[in-house]
Coordinates of C-alpha atoms and ligand atoms in Angstrom, one line a residue:
X1 CA 12.6 -36.5 -14.4
X2 CA 11.0 -34.6 -11.6
X3 CA 13.4 -32.0 -10.0
X4 CA 13.3 -29.5 -7.2
X5 CA 11.6 -27.0 -9.4
X6 CA 8.7 -29.4 -9.5
X7 CA 8.8 -29.8 -5.7
X8 CA 8.8 -26.0 -5.2
X9 CA 5.9 -25.5 -7.6
X10 CA 3.9 -28.3 -5.8
X11 CA 4.6 -26.7 -2.5
X12 CA 3.4 -23.3 -3.8
X13 CA 0.2 -24.9 -5.1
X14 CA -0.4 -26.3 -1.7
X15 CA -0.1 -22.8 -0.3
X16 CA -2.8 -21.8 -2.9
X17 CA -0.3 -19.6 -4.8
X18 CA -1.6 -19.3 -8.3
X19 CA 0.7 -16.7 -9.7
X20 CA 4.4 -16.1 -9.3
X21 CA 6.1 -12.9 -10.5
X22 CA 9.7 -12.9 -11.6
X23 CA 12.6 -12.7 -14.0
X24 CA 14.5 -15.8 -15.1
X25 CA 18.1 -16.6 -14.4
X26 CA 20.0 -19.8 -15.0
X27 CA 19.8 -20.5 -11.2
X28 CA 16.0 -20.4 -11.2
X29 CA 15.1 -22.1 -14.4
X30 CA 14.1 -25.4 -12.7
X31 CA 11.5 -23.4 -10.8
X32 CA 10.1 -22.0 -14.1
X33 CA 10.0 -25.5 -15.5
X34 CA 8.1 -26.7 -12.5
X35 CA 5.6 -23.9 -12.8
X36 CA 5.2 -24.4 -16.6
X37 CA 4.5 -28.1 -16.1
X38 CA 1.6 -27.2 -13.7
X39 CA 0.0 -24.5 -15.9
X40 CA -2.7 -23.2 -15.6
X41 CA -3.1 -24.1 -11.9
X42 CA -0.1 -21.9 -11.3
X43 CA 1.4 -19.4 -13.7
X44 CA 4.5 -17.3 -14.0
X45 CA 4.3 -13.7 -15.0
X46 CA 7.4 -12.3 -16.5
X47 CA 8.1 -8.8 -15.3
X48 CA 10.8 -6.5 -16.8
X49 CA 12.6 -5.5 -13.7
X50 CA 12.9 -7.4 -10.4
X51 CA 11.8 -4.4 -8.5
X52 CA 8.4 -4.8 -10.2
X53 CA 8.3 -8.5 -9.2
X54 CA 8.3 -7.6 -5.5
X55 CA 5.7 -4.8 -6.0
X56 CA 3.5 -7.1 -8.0
X57 CA 3.7 -9.8 -5.3
X58 CA 2.9 -7.1 -2.8
X59 CA -0.3 -6.1 -4.6
X60 CA -1.3 -9.7 -5.1
X61 CA -1.0 -10.2 -1.3
X62 CA -2.9 -7.1 -0.4
X63 CA -5.8 -8.1 -2.6
X64 CA -6.0 -11.8 -1.8
X65 CA -4.7 -12.0 1.8
X66 CA -2.5 -14.9 0.5
X67 CA 1.3 -14.8 0.3
X68 CA 2.7 -12.9 -2.6
X69 CA 5.5 -14.8 -4.3
X70 CA 8.3 -13.4 -6.5
X71 CA 11.5 -14.9 -7.8
X72 CA 14.8 -13.5 -8.8
X73 CA 18.2 -14.7 -9.9
X74 CA 21.4 -14.4 -7.8
X75 CA 23.2 -11.1 -7.6
X76 CA 21.8 -8.5 -9.9
X77 CA 18.3 -9.9 -9.5
X78 CA 18.5 -9.7 -5.8
X79 CA 19.9 -6.2 -5.7
X80 CA 16.7 -5.0 -7.4
X81 CA 14.4 -6.5 -4.8
X82 CA 14.7 -4.1 -1.8
X83 CA 12.1 -1.5 -2.9
X84 CA 9.4 -4.1 -2.7
X85 CA 10.8 -5.9 0.3
X86 CA 11.0 -2.8 2.4
X87 CA 7.5 -1.7 1.4
X88 CA 6.2 -5.1 2.4
X89 CA 8.2 -5.1 5.7
X90 CA 6.9 -1.6 6.7
X91 CA 3.3 -2.3 5.5
X92 CA 3.2 -5.8 7.1
X93 CA 2.5 -7.6 3.8
X94 CA 3.0 -11.4 3.6
X95 CA 5.5 -12.1 0.9
X96 CA 8.0 -14.9 0.0
X97 CA 10.9 -14.0 -2.4
X98 CA 12.5 -17.0 -4.0
X99 CA 16.1 -16.1 -4.6
X100 CA 18.6 -17.9 -6.8
X101 CA 22.1 -18.6 -5.4
X102 CA 25.4 -20.0 -6.6
X103 CA 26.0 -23.7 -5.9
X104 CA 26.5 -24.2 -2.2
X105 CA 30.1 -25.3 -2.5
X106 CA 31.0 -22.0 -4.3
X107 CA 30.2 -19.7 -1.5
X108 CA 33.8 -18.7 -0.9
X109 CA 34.0 -17.6 -4.6
X110 CA 31.1 -15.2 -4.5
X111 CA 33.1 -12.2 -3.2
X112 CA 33.7 -9.5 -5.8
X113 CA 31.7 -11.5 -8.4
X114 CA 34.6 -14.0 -8.9
X115 CA 31.9 -16.6 -9.5
X116 CA 29.6 -14.9 -11.8
X117 CA 26.9 -12.7 -10.1
X118 CA 28.1 -13.7 -6.7
X119 CA 27.6 -11.6 -3.6
X120 CA 26.7 -12.0 0.1
X121 CA 22.9 -12.3 -0.4
X122 CA 22.2 -13.2 3.2
X123 CA 23.9 -10.1 4.6
X124 CA 22.2 -8.0 1.9
X125 CA 18.6 -9.3 2.5
X126 CA 18.6 -9.8 6.3
X127 CA 17.9 -6.2 7.4
X128 CA 15.1 -5.7 4.9
X129 CA 13.1 -8.9 5.5
X130 CA 11.3 -10.5 8.4
X131 CA 13.6 -13.5 7.9
X132 CA 16.2 -14.6 5.4
X133 CA 17.0 -18.3 5.0
X134 CA 19.9 -19.8 2.9
X135 CA 18.9 -23.4 2.2
X136 CA 21.9 -25.5 3.4
X137 CA 20.9 -28.9 2.0
X138 CA 18.3 -30.7 0.0
X139 CA 16.8 -32.3 3.1
X140 CA 16.4 -28.9 4.8
X141 CA 14.4 -27.4 1.9
X142 CA 10.8 -28.5 2.8
X143 CA 11.2 -27.2 6.3
X144 CA 12.6 -23.9 5.2
X145 CA 9.8 -23.4 2.7
X146 CA 7.3 -24.1 5.5
X147 CA 9.2 -21.7 7.7
X148 CA 9.1 -19.0 5.0
X149 CA 5.3 -19.2 4.8
X150 CA 4.9 -19.5 8.5
X151 CA 7.0 -16.5 9.3
X152 CA 5.5 -14.4 6.4
X153 CA 1.9 -15.0 7.6
X154 CA 2.4 -14.9 11.4
X155 CA 1.4 -11.6 13.0
X156 CA 2.8 -9.2 12.2
X157 CA 3.1 -10.4 8.6
X158 CA 6.0 -9.5 6.4
X159 CA 8.4 -10.5 3.6
X160 CA 10.7 -13.6 3.8
X161 CA 13.6 -14.3 1.5
X162 CA 14.4 -18.0 0.7
X163 CA 17.7 -18.4 -1.0
X164 CA 18.0 -21.6 -2.9
X165 CA 21.5 -22.7 -4.2
X166 CA 21.7 -23.7 -7.8
X167 CA 22.8 -27.3 -7.1
X168 CA 19.7 -27.8 -4.8
X169 CA 17.4 -26.1 -7.3
X170 CA 18.6 -28.4 -10.1
X171 CA 18.7 -31.6 -8.0
X172 CA 16.4 -34.6 -8.7
X173 CA 13.3 -34.7 -6.6
X174 CA 13.0 -38.0 -4.7
X175 CA 9.3 -37.9 -3.9
X176 CA 9.7 -40.5 -1.2
X177 CA 12.1 -38.4 0.7
X178 CA 10.8 -34.9 0.1
X179 CA 7.1 -34.9 0.8
X180 CA 4.7 -32.1 -0.1
X181 CA 3.3 -31.2 3.3
X182 CA 2.2 -27.7 4.3
X183 CA 0.5 -26.1 7.3
X184 CA -2.7 -24.8 5.8
X185 CA -2.8 -22.1 8.5
X186 CA 0.0 -20.4 6.6
X187 CA -1.9 -19.9 3.4
X188 CA -3.3 -16.5 4.5
X189 CA -2.2 -13.8 6.9
X190 CA -2.6 -13.5 9.7
X191 CA -2.1 -17.2 10.4
X192 CA -3.0 -16.8 14.1
X193 CA -5.4 -14.5 15.8
X194 CA -5.5 -13.5 19.5
X195 CA -7.4 -11.0 21.6
X196 CA -6.6 -8.8 24.5
X197 CA -7.4 -9.7 28.1
X198 CA -11.0 -9.2 29.1
X199 CA -10.1 -6.5 31.6
X200 CA -8.5 -4.4 28.9
X201 CA -11.5 -4.9 26.6
X202 CA -13.8 -3.8 29.4
X203 CA -11.7 -0.7 30.2
X204 CA -11.7 0.3 26.5
X205 CA -15.4 -0.2 26.1
X206 CA -16.1 1.9 29.1
X207 CA -13.9 4.7 27.7
X208 CA -15.6 4.6 24.3
X209 CA -19.1 4.5 25.9
X210 CA -18.2 7.5 28.0
X211 CA -16.6 9.5 25.3
X212 CA -18.6 12.4 24.0
X213 CA -16.7 12.8 20.7
X214 CA -15.0 9.4 20.0
X215 CA -13.0 9.0 16.8
X216 CA -11.6 5.9 15.2
X217 CA -8.4 6.2 13.1
X218 CA -8.3 3.1 11.0
X219 CA -5.1 2.0 9.4
X220 CA -3.9 -0.7 7.0
X221 CA -4.0 -3.2 9.9
X222 CA -7.8 -3.2 9.5
X223 CA -7.5 -4.6 6.0
X224 CA -4.6 -6.9 7.1
X225 CA -7.0 -8.5 9.5
X226 CA -9.9 -8.4 7.0
X227 CA -11.9 -6.4 9.6
X228 CA -13.5 -3.8 7.4
X229 CA -16.9 -5.4 7.4
X230 CA -16.9 -5.8 11.2
X231 CA -15.6 -2.2 11.8
X232 CA -18.3 -0.9 9.5
X233 CA -21.1 -2.8 11.3
X234 CA -19.8 -1.5 14.7
X235 CA -19.5 2.1 13.4
X236 CA -22.9 2.0 11.8
X237 CA -24.3 1.3 15.3
X238 CA -22.0 3.4 17.6
X239 CA -21.4 6.2 15.1
X240 CA -18.0 7.5 16.2
X241 CA -16.1 9.8 13.8
X242 CA -14.2 7.5 11.5
X243 CA -11.1 8.6 9.6
X244 CA -8.5 6.4 8.0
X245 CA -4.8 6.5 7.0
X246 CA -4.2 6.2 3.2
X247 CA -3.5 2.5 3.7
X248 CA -6.7 2.2 5.7
X249 CA -9.0 3.7 3.0
X250 CA -12.1 1.5 2.7
X251 CA -12.0 0.5 6.4
X252 CA -15.5 1.9 6.4
X253 CA -17.4 3.3 3.4
X254 CA -16.5 7.0 3.1
X255 CA -20.0 7.7 2.0
X256 CA -21.3 7.1 5.6
X257 CA -22.4 10.2 7.6
X258 CA -19.8 9.5 10.3
X259 CA -16.9 9.0 7.9
X260 CA -14.7 12.0 7.1
X261 CA -12.1 10.4 4.8
X262 CA -8.3 10.3 5.0
X263 CA -6.3 11.8 7.8
X264 CA -3.1 13.1 6.2
X265 CA -1.6 16.4 5.3
X266 CA -2.7 15.8 1.8
X267 CA -5.9 14.1 2.8
X268 CA -9.5 15.2 3.7
X269 CA -9.8 18.7 5.0
X270 CA -12.8 17.6 7.1
X271 CA -10.8 14.8 8.7
X272 CA -8.0 17.2 9.6
X273 CA -10.4 19.7 11.1
X274 CA -12.6 17.2 12.9
X275 CA -10.0 15.0 14.5
X276 CA -8.9 17.8 16.9
X277 CA -12.4 18.1 18.3
X278 CA -12.4 14.4 19.3
X279 CA -12.0 13.6 23.0
X280 CA -11.0 10.0 22.4
X281 CA -8.9 8.6 19.6
X282 CA -9.0 4.9 18.9
X283 CA -6.0 4.0 16.8
X284 CA -7.1 0.8 15.1
X285 CA -4.5 -1.1 13.1
X286 CA -2.6 2.1 12.6
X287 CA 1.1 2.9 13.5
X288 CA 0.3 6.5 14.3
X289 CA 2.9 7.3 11.7
X290 CA 4.2 10.8 10.9
X291 CA 1.6 11.4 8.2
X292 CA -1.5 9.9 9.8
X293 CA -0.6 11.5 13.1
X294 CA -0.2 14.9 11.3
X295 CA 3.5 15.2 12.0
X296 CA 2.8 13.8 15.5
X297 CA 0.6 16.7 16.5
X298 CA -1.9 13.9 17.4
X299 CA -2.9 12.9 19.9
X300 CA -3.3 16.3 21.4
X301 CA -2.5 16.6 25.1
X302 CA -6.2 16.4 26.2
X303 CA -7.2 13.4 24.0
X304 CA -7.7 10.0 25.6
X305 CA -6.4 7.2 23.4
X306 CA -6.9 3.5 22.8
X307 CA -4.4 1.5 20.6
X308 CA -5.5 -1.7 18.9
X309 CA -2.6 -3.5 17.4
X310 CA -1.5 -7.2 17.1
X311 CA 2.2 -6.1 17.5
X312 CA 3.1 -5.6 21.2
X313 CA 5.9 -3.3 20.1
X314 CA 3.6 -0.7 18.5
X315 CA 1.8 0.3 21.8
X316 CA 3.4 3.3 23.3
X317 CA 5.9 4.3 20.6
X318 CA 4.9 8.0 20.4
X319 CA 2.5 8.3 23.3
X320 CA 1.3 6.2 26.3
X321 CA -2.2 5.1 25.3
X322 CA -4.9 5.4 28.0
X323 CA -5.8 1.7 27.2
X324 CA -3.6 -0.6 25.0
X325 CA -5.4 -3.5 23.4
X326 CA -2.8 -5.9 22.1
X327 CA -4.5 -8.2 19.7
X328 CA -5.7 -9.0 16.2
X329 CA -7.9 -6.1 15.0
X330 CA -10.8 -8.3 14.1
X331 CA -10.7 -10.3 17.3
X332 CA -10.4 -7.2 19.4
X333 CA -13.3 -5.5 17.6
X334 CA -15.4 -8.6 18.0
X335 CA -14.7 -8.6 21.7
X336 CA -15.6 -4.9 22.1
X337 CA -18.7 -5.1 19.9
X338 CA -21.2 -6.4 22.5
X339 CA -19.9 -4.0 25.1
X340 CA -20.4 -0.9 23.1
X341 CA -23.5 1.2 23.5
X342 CA -25.2 2.9 20.7
X343 CA -25.5 6.1 22.7
X344 CA -26.7 8.9 20.5
X345 CA -24.3 11.9 20.4
X346 CA -26.3 14.5 18.6
X347 CA -23.8 17.3 19.2
X348 CA -20.9 15.2 17.7
X349 CA -23.0 14.0 14.8
X350 CA -24.0 17.7 14.2
X351 CA -20.4 18.9 14.3
X352 CA -19.3 16.1 11.8
X353 CA -22.1 17.0 9.4
X354 CA -21.3 20.8 9.7
X355 CA -17.6 20.4 9.0
X356 CA -18.1 17.9 6.2
X357 CA -20.7 20.3 4.6
X358 CA -18.3 23.2 4.7
X359 CA -15.6 21.2 2.8
X360 CA -18.2 19.6 0.4
X361 CA -18.9 23.1 -1.0
X362 CA -15.2 23.6 -1.9
X363 CA -14.9 20.1 -3.3
X364 CA -18.0 20.6 -5.5
X365 CA -16.4 23.7 -7.1
X366 CA -13.1 21.9 -7.6
X367 CA -14.6 18.9 -9.4
X368 CA -16.5 21.1 -11.7
X369 CA -13.5 23.2 -12.8
X370 CA -13.4 23.9 -16.5
X371 CA -10.0 25.4 -16.5
X372 CA -7.2 24.5 -18.8
X373 CA -4.7 23.1 -17.9
X374 CA -6.9 20.6 -16.2
X375 CA -7.4 20.4 -12.4
X376 CA -6.9 16.9 -11.1
X377 CA -10.1 16.8 -8.9
X378 CA -12.2 16.9 -12.1
X379 CA -10.4 13.8 -13.4
X380 CA -10.8 12.0 -10.1
X381 CA -14.5 12.8 -9.9
X382 CA -15.2 11.6 -13.4
X383 CA -13.3 8.4 -12.6
X384 CA -15.2 7.9 -9.3
X385 CA -18.5 8.1 -11.2
X386 CA -17.4 5.2 -13.4
X387 CA -15.9 2.8 -10.9
X388 CA -17.7 -0.4 -9.8
X389 CA -17.1 -2.3 -6.5
X390 CA -15.0 -4.9 -8.5
X391 CA -12.4 -2.3 -9.6
X392 CA -9.1 -1.7 -7.9
X393 CA -7.4 1.7 -7.7
X394 CA -3.7 1.9 -7.2
X395 CA -1.9 5.1 -6.2
X396 CA 1.7 6.1 -6.9
X397 CA 3.6 7.8 -4.1
X398 CA 3.2 11.3 -5.4
X399 CA 0.3 13.8 -5.1
X400 CA -1.7 11.1 -6.8
X401 CA -2.2 9.7 -3.3
X402 CA -4.0 12.9 -2.3
X403 CA -6.0 13.2 -5.5
X404 CA -7.4 9.7 -5.1
X405 CA -7.7 10.0 -1.4
X406 CA -9.9 13.1 -1.3
X407 CA -11.9 12.8 -4.6
X408 CA -12.6 9.1 -5.0
X409 CA -14.7 7.9 -2.1
X410 CA -14.5 4.3 -1.0
X411 CA -18.1 3.2 -1.3
X412 CA -17.7 -0.3 0.1
X413 CA -15.9 -1.7 3.1
X414 CA -12.7 -3.6 2.1
X415 CA -9.3 -3.0 0.4
X416 CA -9.7 -1.9 -3.1
X417 CA -7.4 1.1 -2.9
X418 CA -3.7 0.3 -2.8
X419 CA -1.1 2.8 -1.6
X420 CA 2.6 2.1 -1.1
X421 CA 2.8 3.9 2.2
X422 CA 5.1 1.4 3.8
X423 CA 7.9 3.2 2.1
X424 CA 6.3 5.8 -0.1
X425 CA 8.4 5.0 -3.1
X426 CA 7.7 6.4 -6.5
X427 CA 7.1 3.8 -9.2
X428 CA 4.9 1.5 -7.3
X429 CA 1.6 1.9 -9.1
X430 CA 2.3 0.2 -12.5
X431 CA 4.2 -2.9 -11.1
X432 CA 1.5 -3.3 -8.5
X433 CA -1.0 -3.2 -11.3
X434 CA 0.7 -6.3 -12.8
X435 CA -0.1 -8.1 -9.5
X436 CA -3.6 -6.7 -9.3
X437 CA -4.2 -7.4 -12.9
X438 CA -3.3 -11.0 -12.4
X439 CA -5.6 -11.2 -9.4
X440 CA -8.5 -9.7 -11.5
X441 CA -7.9 -12.2 -14.2
X442 CA -8.0 -15.1 -11.8
X443 CA -11.1 -13.8 -10.2
X444 CA -12.7 -13.5 -13.7
X445 CA -15.3 -11.0 -12.6
X446 CA -14.4 -8.3 -15.1
X447 CA -13.0 -5.9 -12.5
X448 CA -10.6 -3.4 -13.8
X449 CA -7.4 -1.9 -12.3
X450 CA -6.8 1.8 -12.4
X451 CA -3.5 3.4 -11.6
X452 CA -2.9 7.1 -10.9
X453 CA 0.7 8.4 -11.1
X454 CA 2.5 11.6 -11.8
X455 CA 4.8 11.8 -14.8
X456 CA 7.7 11.3 -12.4
X457 CA 6.3 8.1 -11.0
X458 CA 5.1 6.8 -14.4
X459 CA 8.7 7.2 -15.7
X460 CA 10.0 4.9 -13.1
X461 CA 8.0 2.0 -14.4
X462 CA 7.2 2.8 -18.0
X463 CA 8.8 -0.4 -19.2
X464 CA 6.3 -2.4 -17.2
X465 CA 3.3 -1.1 -19.1
X466 CA 4.3 -3.5 -21.9
X467 CA 3.8 -6.3 -19.3
X468 CA 0.3 -5.2 -18.8
X469 CA -0.4 -5.2 -22.5
X470 CA 1.4 -8.5 -23.1
X471 CA -0.8 -10.2 -20.5
X472 CA -4.0 -8.6 -21.7
X473 CA -4.6 -7.0 -18.4
X474 CA -7.5 -4.5 -18.1
X475 CA -5.5 -1.7 -16.5
X476 CA -6.1 2.0 -17.1
X477 CA -3.0 4.0 -16.2
X478 CA -3.8 7.6 -15.6
X479 CA -0.7 9.8 -15.8
X480 CA -1.3 13.3 -14.3
X481 CA 1.3 15.1 -16.3
X482 CA 2.4 18.4 -14.9
X483 CA 5.9 18.2 -16.6
X484 CA 7.6 18.3 -13.2
X485 CA 8.2 16.5 -9.9
X486 CA 5.4 18.6 -8.6
X487 CA 5.9 17.9 -4.9
X488 CA 9.6 18.7 -5.0
X489 CA 9.2 21.7 -7.3
X490 CA 6.9 23.4 -4.7
X491 CA 9.1 22.3 -1.8
X492 CA 12.1 24.1 -3.5
X493 CA 10.0 27.1 -4.3
X494 CA 8.5 27.5 -0.8
X495 CA 11.5 26.6 1.3
X496 CA 14.5 27.3 -0.8
X497 CA 13.8 30.8 -2.2
X498 CA 12.2 29.8 -5.5
X499 CA 14.9 27.3 -6.3
X500 CA 14.2 25.2 -9.5
X501 CA 16.8 22.5 -9.7
X502 CA 16.4 19.0 -11.1
X503 CA 12.6 18.9 -10.9
X504 CA 11.5 19.4 -14.6
X505 CA 10.8 16.3 -16.7
X506 CA 8.9 17.8 -19.7
X507 CA 10.7 19.3 -22.6
X508 CA 9.1 20.6 -25.9
X509 CA 5.9 18.6 -25.4
X510 CA 7.9 15.5 -24.7
X511 CA 7.7 12.8 -23.4
X512 CA 4.4 12.1 -24.9
X513 CA 3.2 9.3 -22.6
X514 CA 0.1 8.5 -24.7
X515 CA 2.2 8.0 -27.8
X516 CA 4.8 6.0 -25.9
X517 CA 1.9 3.7 -24.7
X518 CA 0.7 3.2 -28.3
X519 CA 4.2 2.2 -29.3
X520 CA 4.3 -0.3 -26.5
X521 CA 1.1 -2.0 -27.5
X522 CA -1.4 -0.2 -25.3
X523 CA -4.2 2.1 -26.1
X524 CA -2.9 5.7 -25.5
X525 CA -5.1 8.7 -25.1
X526 CA -4.0 12.2 -24.4
X527 CA -6.4 14.6 -22.6
X528 CA -5.8 18.3 -22.9
X529 CA -9.1 19.9 -21.9
X530 CA -11.8 19.1 -19.3
X531 CA -14.4 18.3 -22.0
X532 CA -12.3 15.3 -23.2
X533 CA -12.0 13.7 -19.8
X534 CA -15.2 11.6 -19.7
X535 CA -14.9 10.2 -23.2
X536 CA -11.3 9.3 -22.6
X537 CA -12.1 7.4 -19.4
X538 CA -15.1 5.7 -21.0
X539 CA -13.0 4.5 -23.9
X540 CA -10.1 3.3 -21.6
X541 CA -12.4 1.6 -19.0
X542 CA -14.3 -0.2 -21.7
X543 CA -11.2 -1.4 -23.5
X544 CA -10.4 -5.0 -23.0
X545 CA -6.7 -4.5 -22.5
X546 CA -4.2 -2.0 -21.0
X547 CA -4.3 1.7 -21.7
X548 CA -2.6 5.0 -20.7
X549 CA -4.7 8.1 -20.3
X550 CA -2.3 11.0 -20.1
X551 CA -3.9 14.1 -18.7
X552 CA -2.1 17.4 -19.0
X553 CA -2.7 19.0 -15.6
X554 CA -2.1 22.4 -14.0
X555 CA 1.4 22.3 -12.5
X556 CA 0.1 24.7 -9.7
X557 CA -2.4 22.1 -8.6
X558 CA -1.6 20.4 -5.3
X559 CA -3.7 18.4 -2.8
X560 CA -1.5 19.4 0.2
X561 CA -3.5 21.9 2.2
X562 CA -0.6 23.8 3.6
X563 CA 0.9 24.2 0.1
X564 CA -2.5 25.5 -1.2
X565 CA -2.4 28.1 1.5
X566 CA 1.1 29.1 0.5
X567 CA 0.1 29.4 -3.2
X568 CA -2.6 31.8 -2.0
X569 CA 0.2 34.1 -0.5
X570 CA 2.5 34.6 -3.5
X571 CA 6.1 35.3 -2.6
X572 CA 6.0 33.8 0.9
X573 CA 9.2 31.9 1.4
X574 CA 10.1 30.1 4.6
X575 CA 13.7 29.3 5.1
X576 CA 14.1 25.5 5.6
X577 CA 17.9 25.5 6.0
X578 CA 18.7 25.8 9.6
X579 CA 15.4 24.1 10.7
X580 CA 16.0 22.1 13.9
X581 CA 14.2 18.7 13.6
X582 CA 13.3 18.1 17.2
X583 CA 11.8 14.8 18.3
X584 CA 8.2 15.4 19.3
X585 CA 7.6 15.1 23.0
X586 CA 6.4 11.7 24.1
X587 CA 3.1 12.2 25.8
X588 CA 0.8 10.4 28.2
X589 CA -2.8 10.2 27.1
X590 CA -5.2 11.2 29.9
X591 CA -8.3 9.4 31.1
X592 CA -11.4 11.0 29.7
X593 CA -12.3 14.3 31.1
X594 CA -15.7 14.3 32.8
X595 CA -17.3 17.2 31.1
X596 CA -20.7 18.6 32.0
X597 CA -23.4 17.8 29.5
X598 CA -24.3 20.2 26.7
Ligands
TPP601 C1 11.8 6.5 -5.2 C2 11.5 7.9 -4.7 N1 12.4 8.9 -4.9 C3 12.1 10.1 -4.5 C4 11.0 10.4 -3.8 C5 10.7 11.8 -3.3 N2 9.5 12.3 -4.0 C6 8.3 12.4 -3.4 S1 7.1 13.0 -4.4 C7 8.3 13.3 -5.7 C8 7.8 13.9 -7.0 C9 7.0 13.1 -7.7 O1 6.7 13.6 -9.0 P1 5.6 13.0 -9.9 O2 5.6 11.5 -9.9 O3 5.6 13.6 -11.2 O4 4.2 13.4 -9.2 P2 3.7 14.9 -8.6 O5 4.5 15.2 -7.4 O6 4.0 15.9 -9.7 O7 2.3 14.6 -8.3 C10 9.5 12.9 -5.3 C11 10.8 13.0 -6.2 C12 10.1 9.3 -3.5 N3 9.0 9.4 -2.8 N4 10.4 8.1 -4.0

């Protein structure tokens, strides 16, 4: 007998969803049956913790542009979803979470778990999703599935929870009454694209053409709109300075002369230095968040600004842009393109080259370091030399973000670096690798997935490495083991008078993450000295399965520039307690100053 699980699986197939990530419960078994009956067109990947299901769906969506789908059972399944839902909400990732529920008639019994696993799921999920729907009847189901995909993919994309009561999930499917019809516009995000008015485009083009030192700050929105190729073509011609947020990495190849890497306190030194010299900042698909805006010291008072964002609510949050372009990033760039002049700016190009060269010298020394314990730049550099354009690199939320960001250049336009910057939660990388690994398997082009985590982040998701092994995913998990929560350890040291409280994770040479990996069915390699790095990476990258490469790194190594300066001045402690956290002044960006030539 066909049941609603079959109907759901059919609807998912029509939305071109080929993989669903989740953990079974009695309330969702019909869904798993429906998926199993349609294998291999659609498959279910069992994760070991529902948090991972949402993160895996997030990575699937980031890499395919399609909707990431995960499923959880009522109650304790649902309460583990928020990490991934909030990440997707903040990072504008299209996702649908299929959530089990008690039978509809039992809703009054859900309080205090009187009916097993019961809770108010709507109230719980609503604030952390773009929309949450509780399916009220069988006949309403098709429309609510379509609504879930419509809302998830509409600008600005985000996660939607669809709560399906047990009686509806287990009901018979009358194929005459419930028809499988979907809106094919909602397969990918963004489902709709729109551009700004012509007058705004003209004003912005005029500003860019007049600027002497224009800079583009590209965010994750460039990838969300699949606009990296277009942005690269424009930048190749117009040659502004281009920097990106972490999420925007790959918006242009970082190997271009005009590209200066990631703008972030733990990002590229050249980006941080150069951005203050720009006279015009074009925020392109970027929220101008605390990190990308360098603690909102950007834009500076003298910098003209343009904001390009599909979400009208983003324009003017921390400054009034000189020109606001409300529209899809790709549409807006396409409209600007013919109006932009390829005016040579030799002074600006010279400045960019000079600052980049100054930092390149330091970087060359760092990546050649032969010291023991190992310096992370050396590991990242060796990895960079071994990557192909098919590979995907996933960062955990720790200093790994900075190590990847500054030492592994994006060589092609497009999203092949994933960062959980929506929320910045530790423990993203490995679950996301489950999603990315599934995408790589479907693509079948031999691309690998590489995660980089600290020992803290790795510990969050260590159970999930077995999922990678079980599914035969080609994922290399690099654990930069400094035995401590490095970021917090230094924070305590610098700002709380050398405090060392609840930051150490290593004890007596344990945990041994390589040995743990072996025990869980992966290849495990421990690297203790720089001369072992290359062979370890070669072995892991060539391995047709999942591996952990544990690298024992220097606990004093940090990618944060201000922390490095503090390390160079031993004993300097700044009191953090008592700090007043004032809201940065909201500023009005000026028109471009008319400067004399020269
Ligand atoms: C879920 C979560 N809890 C706490 C934090 C705060 N936090 C940021 S970095 C960090 C330390 C991370 O340690 P580790 O993963 O070992 O990496 P390292 O800092 O040593 O590079 C912590 C606790 C966070 N970002 N996410």
